[in-house]
Amino acid sequence: MKKLLFAALLFSCLGSSAWAQRISRVTSGVDVGTGFATNEFAPSLLYYQAISPRNLPWFQISAGMRVWSYFGNDGSLTAPSGTSRDDVMSLSRVTAVGANFMVGVNFHLAQRVDLGVNTDLFGIAFGKRRNALYSLGNPLTAPDSIQALNGTEIGIAPTNLNAIPALYQANNGQTEAFLRIWVTQRVGIKLGYVVGRVAYRADNALNNGQRRFSFGYQMPYISAAFPLYN
């Protein structure tokens, strides 16, 4: 289901080129805010441009750049798939910063109210290299050289290059659903819900050649919204 929803969103966005000659309005803006939950938060800055087909003024396709960060405690990162999916990297603190290209769709519910969803496509991420406690899900099936690493600390850092985190777990990025309310013509409030993923990469190949480990987070989101031009 998640893959079908993502494919529908991406198809809608890429199909916008067919409407290029019928665009009646282009808008852009910046949202500055943060997601928040117990012992974790995820600040972000989103720049977007949105276009409306002339015959569908209530519908917009958007694209832009999201600069994001994540700060949390007690993270347990797992391998994304395969026989090593039960292997875990445990961190006492998780931090990452990144910038991703995103696409989305918006719906005008009223003159000052927009409902929308967007997702990251590709981008980069950085963060402090940390030592994580490596735990094998099934040590008896691992080679002796990997068994020797079970229960030891392994150096890991945020995965630098990332693509489509909504579909591929071993990548950094976010997807959000939101309601943007324009209080005045120059400022608004955006309320939303963020589903994100933080991915780290080990210094060396581990069980089954696996190097990437990640975990997901979900949290409410609030931001200030500022239009740049209309």
Short mmCIF file of C-alpha atoms in Angstrom, two decimals:
data_model
loop_
_atom_site.label_atom_id
_atom_site.label_comp_id
_atom_site.label_asym_id
_atom_site.label_seq_id
_atom_site.Cartn_x
_atom_site.Cartn_y
_atom_site.Cartn_z
CA MET A 1 0.00 0.00 0.00
CA LYS A 2 2.80 2.43 0.87
CA LYS A 3 4.45 1.81 -2.51
CA LEU A 4 1.16 2.37 -4.35
CA LEU A 5 0.56 5.67 -2.56
CA PHE A 6 4.09 6.82 -3.29
CA ALA A 7 3.78 5.84 -6.97
CA ALA A 8 0.52 7.78 -7.28
CA LEU A 9 2.08 10.87 -5.71
CA LEU A 10 5.16 10.67 -7.94
CA PHE A 11 3.06 10.12 -11.09
CA SER A 12 0.95 13.17 -10.31
CA CYS A 13 4.04 15.32 -9.85
CA LEU A 14 5.90 14.14 -12.93
CA GLY A 15 2.76 14.53 -15.03
CA SER A 16 2.80 18.27 -14.44
CA SER A 17 4.92 18.85 -17.56
CA ALA A 18 1.87 18.03 -19.69
CA TRP A 19 0.08 21.00 -18.15
CA ALA A 20 2.91 23.50 -18.69
CA GLN A 21 0.95 25.60 -21.20
CA ARG A 22 -2.17 25.65 -19.03
CA ILE A 23 -0.64 26.87 -15.76
CA SER A 24 -2.55 29.82 -14.39
CA ARG A 25 -0.71 30.40 -11.14
CA VAL A 26 2.68 29.77 -9.58
CA THR A 27 3.28 30.26 -5.87
CA SER A 28 6.23 29.71 -3.59
CA GLY A 29 6.95 29.89 0.10
CA VAL A 30 8.99 28.82 3.08
CA ASP A 31 7.90 26.77 6.09
CA VAL A 32 10.07 26.84 9.23
CA GLY A 33 9.22 24.56 12.13
CA THR A 34 9.83 21.28 13.90
CA GLY A 35 8.43 17.86 14.57
CA PHE A 36 8.41 16.89 18.23
CA ALA A 37 7.90 13.83 20.43
CA THR A 38 9.20 12.48 23.73
CA ASN A 39 13.02 12.64 23.76
CA GLU A 40 13.23 13.51 20.06
CA PHE A 41 12.60 16.39 17.70
CA ALA A 42 13.12 17.10 14.00
CA PRO A 43 13.49 20.77 12.94
CA SER A 44 13.21 21.58 9.25
CA LEU A 45 13.08 24.38 6.69
CA LEU A 46 11.08 23.76 3.52
CA TYR A 47 11.26 25.89 0.37
CA TYR A 48 8.64 25.03 -2.24
CA GLN A 49 7.18 26.18 -5.54
CA ALA A 50 3.69 25.08 -6.54
CA ILE A 51 1.80 25.25 -9.83
CA SER A 52 -1.93 25.07 -10.55
CA PRO A 53 -3.44 23.96 -13.87
CA ARG A 54 -5.76 26.63 -15.26
CA ASN A 55 -8.75 24.30 -15.23
CA LEU A 56 -7.99 22.98 -11.70
CA PRO A 57 -7.35 26.04 -9.52
CA TRP A 58 -7.96 24.02 -6.34
CA PHE A 59 -5.13 21.59 -7.12
CA GLN A 60 -1.36 22.20 -6.96
CA ILE A 61 1.75 20.18 -7.69
CA SER A 62 4.78 21.27 -5.68
CA ALA A 63 8.51 20.72 -5.68
CA GLY A 64 11.31 22.15 -3.60
CA MET A 65 14.08 21.58 -1.09
CA ARG A 66 13.81 20.42 2.51
CA VAL A 67 16.67 21.10 4.95
CA TRP A 68 16.06 18.83 7.92
CA SER A 69 17.66 17.56 11.10
CA TYR A 70 16.90 14.91 13.69
CA PHE A 71 17.91 14.70 17.35
CA GLY A 72 16.95 11.79 19.57
CA ASN A 73 18.05 9.49 22.37
CA ASP A 74 18.34 5.70 22.64
CA GLY A 75 18.12 4.75 18.99
CA SER A 76 18.01 1.12 17.83
CA LEU A 77 18.91 0.86 14.14
CA THR A 78 18.19 -2.33 12.21
CA ALA A 79 19.35 -3.75 8.89
CA PRO A 80 16.75 -3.11 6.17
CA SER A 81 16.12 -6.62 4.81
CA GLY A 82 17.40 -10.13 4.24
CA THR A 83 18.72 -12.60 6.78
CA SER A 84 20.46 -9.79 8.71
CA ARG A 85 17.26 -7.78 9.30
CA ASP A 86 17.26 -8.71 13.01
CA ASP A 87 20.77 -7.33 13.56
CA VAL A 88 20.76 -4.13 15.62
CA MET A 89 22.99 -1.09 16.12
CA SER A 90 22.24 0.63 19.45
CA LEU A 91 23.09 4.31 20.01
CA SER A 92 22.61 6.40 23.14
CA ARG A 93 22.15 9.47 20.93
CA VAL A 94 21.14 9.85 17.28
CA THR A 95 21.76 13.02 15.27
CA ALA A 96 21.66 13.74 11.55
CA VAL A 97 21.35 16.78 9.26
CA GLY A 98 20.44 16.72 5.58
CA ALA A 99 18.98 18.41 2.52
CA ASN A 100 16.57 16.62 0.18
CA PHE A 101 14.69 17.44 -3.02
CA MET A 102 10.98 16.86 -2.47
CA VAL A 103 7.72 16.68 -4.46
CA GLY A 104 4.13 16.93 -3.29
CA VAL A 105 0.50 17.75 -4.00
CA ASN A 106 -1.73 20.38 -2.37
CA PHE A 107 -5.49 20.94 -2.33
CA HIS A 108 -7.18 24.31 -1.67
CA LEU A 109 -9.96 23.53 0.79
CA ALA A 110 -10.84 27.19 1.26
CA GLN A 111 -9.39 30.59 0.38
CA ARG A 112 -6.88 30.42 3.23
CA VAL A 113 -6.62 26.68 3.87
CA ASP A 114 -4.45 24.13 2.05
CA LEU A 115 -4.26 20.38 2.61
CA GLY A 116 -1.25 18.51 1.24
CA VAL A 117 1.35 15.79 1.35
CA ASN A 118 4.99 15.73 0.23
CA THR A 119 7.88 13.30 0.25
CA ASP A 120 11.64 13.41 -0.22
CA LEU A 121 13.09 11.94 -3.42
CA PHE A 122 16.85 12.23 -3.06
CA GLY A 123 19.45 14.18 -1.13
CA ILE A 124 22.44 14.20 1.18
CA ALA A 125 22.90 13.78 4.92
CA PHE A 126 25.70 14.30 7.41
CA GLY A 127 26.34 13.84 11.10
CA LYS A 128 28.77 12.91 13.80
CA ARG A 129 30.47 9.53 13.61
CA ARG A 130 29.53 7.49 16.69
CA ASN A 131 30.27 4.09 18.19
CA ALA A 132 27.22 1.80 18.24
CA LEU A 133 26.74 -1.48 20.10
CA TYR A 134 26.40 -4.21 17.47
CA SER A 135 24.01 -7.09 18.29
CA LEU A 136 23.44 -10.05 15.98
CA GLY A 137 19.89 -11.32 15.73
CA ASN A 138 21.07 -14.90 15.15
CA PRO A 139 24.79 -15.22 15.97
CA LEU A 140 24.96 -18.96 15.19
CA THR A 141 24.33 -18.39 11.48
CA ALA A 142 27.00 -15.69 11.13
CA PRO A 143 30.63 -16.36 10.13
CA ASP A 144 33.16 -16.60 12.95
CA SER A 145 34.66 -13.23 12.01
CA ILE A 146 31.24 -11.58 12.39
CA GLN A 147 30.38 -13.48 15.57
CA ALA A 148 33.50 -11.98 17.12
CA LEU A 149 31.96 -8.51 16.62
CA ASN A 150 28.72 -9.39 18.44
CA GLY A 151 28.38 -7.19 21.52
CA THR A 152 31.22 -4.87 20.50
CA GLU A 153 31.16 -1.23 19.42
CA ILE A 154 31.21 -0.44 15.69
CA GLY A 155 31.88 2.96 14.13
CA ILE A 156 28.90 4.34 12.17
CA ALA A 157 27.88 7.70 10.68
CA PRO A 158 24.79 9.01 8.83
CA THR A 159 24.45 7.70 5.27
CA ASN A 160 25.59 10.50 2.94
CA LEU A 161 23.69 9.75 -0.29
CA ASN A 162 19.98 8.98 0.00
CA ALA A 163 17.07 8.21 -2.33
CA ILE A 164 13.33 7.68 -1.83
CA PRO A 165 13.31 6.98 1.92
CA ALA A 166 9.55 6.40 1.82
CA LEU A 167 10.24 3.17 -0.08
CA TYR A 168 13.82 2.23 0.75
CA GLN A 169 14.53 1.94 4.47
CA ALA A 170 18.29 2.45 4.40
CA ASN A 171 17.97 6.14 3.43
CA ASN A 172 17.49 9.43 5.27
CA GLY A 173 14.47 11.64 4.68
CA GLN A 174 10.88 12.56 5.47
CA THR A 175 7.30 12.40 4.28
CA GLU A 176 4.71 14.77 5.71
CA ALA A 177 0.97 15.38 5.58
CA PHE A 178 -0.12 18.88 6.53
CA LEU A 179 -2.79 21.53 6.86
CA ARG A 180 -1.56 25.07 6.08
CA ILE A 181 -3.73 27.92 7.34
CA TRP A 182 -3.00 31.48 6.19
CA VAL A 183 -3.67 33.79 9.13
CA THR A 184 -2.87 36.85 6.98
CA GLN A 185 -1.59 37.31 3.43
CA ARG A 186 1.99 37.27 4.70
CA VAL A 187 2.06 34.63 7.43
CA GLY A 188 0.45 31.28 8.15
CA ILE A 189 0.59 28.25 10.41
CA LYS A 190 1.26 24.73 9.18
CA LEU A 191 0.12 21.76 11.26
CA GLY A 192 1.18 18.32 10.16
CA TYR A 193 2.46 14.85 10.82
CA VAL A 194 5.95 13.72 9.84
CA VAL A 195 7.05 10.18 9.04
CA GLY A 196 10.83 10.04 8.74
CA ARG A 197 13.80 7.72 8.66
CA VAL A 198 17.36 8.06 9.94
CA ALA A 199 19.98 5.83 8.31
CA TYR A 200 23.58 5.18 9.34
CA ARG A 201 26.40 3.42 7.52
CA ALA A 202 28.97 1.22 9.25
CA ASP A 203 32.68 1.69 8.63
CA ASN A 204 33.01 -1.90 7.39
CA ALA A 205 30.78 -4.59 5.89
CA LEU A 206 29.11 -6.73 8.56
CA ASN A 207 26.76 -9.73 8.56
CA ASN A 208 25.77 -10.66 4.98
CA GLY A 209 27.77 -7.68 3.74
CA GLN A 210 25.33 -5.28 5.38
CA ARG A 211 26.57 -1.76 6.14
CA ARG A 212 23.42 0.35 6.37
CA PHE A 213 21.18 0.43 9.44
CA SER A 214 18.15 2.64 10.05
CA PHE A 215 15.06 3.33 12.14
CA GLY A 216 11.83 5.19 11.53
CA TYR A 217 10.10 7.91 13.53
CA GLN A 218 6.69 9.55 13.51
CA MET A 219 5.70 12.80 15.19
CA PRO A 220 3.37 15.80 14.97
CA TYR A 221 4.75 18.91 13.32
CA ILE A 222 4.15 22.66 13.59
CA SER A 223 5.71 25.50 11.62
CA ALA A 224 5.36 29.11 10.57
CA ALA A 225 4.57 29.59 6.87
CA PHE A 226 5.69 32.54 4.75
CA PRO A 227 4.71 33.13 1.10
CA LEU A 228 7.48 34.52 -1.12
CA TYR A 229 5.28 35.60 -4.01
CA ASN A 230 1.82 34.87 -5.41
#
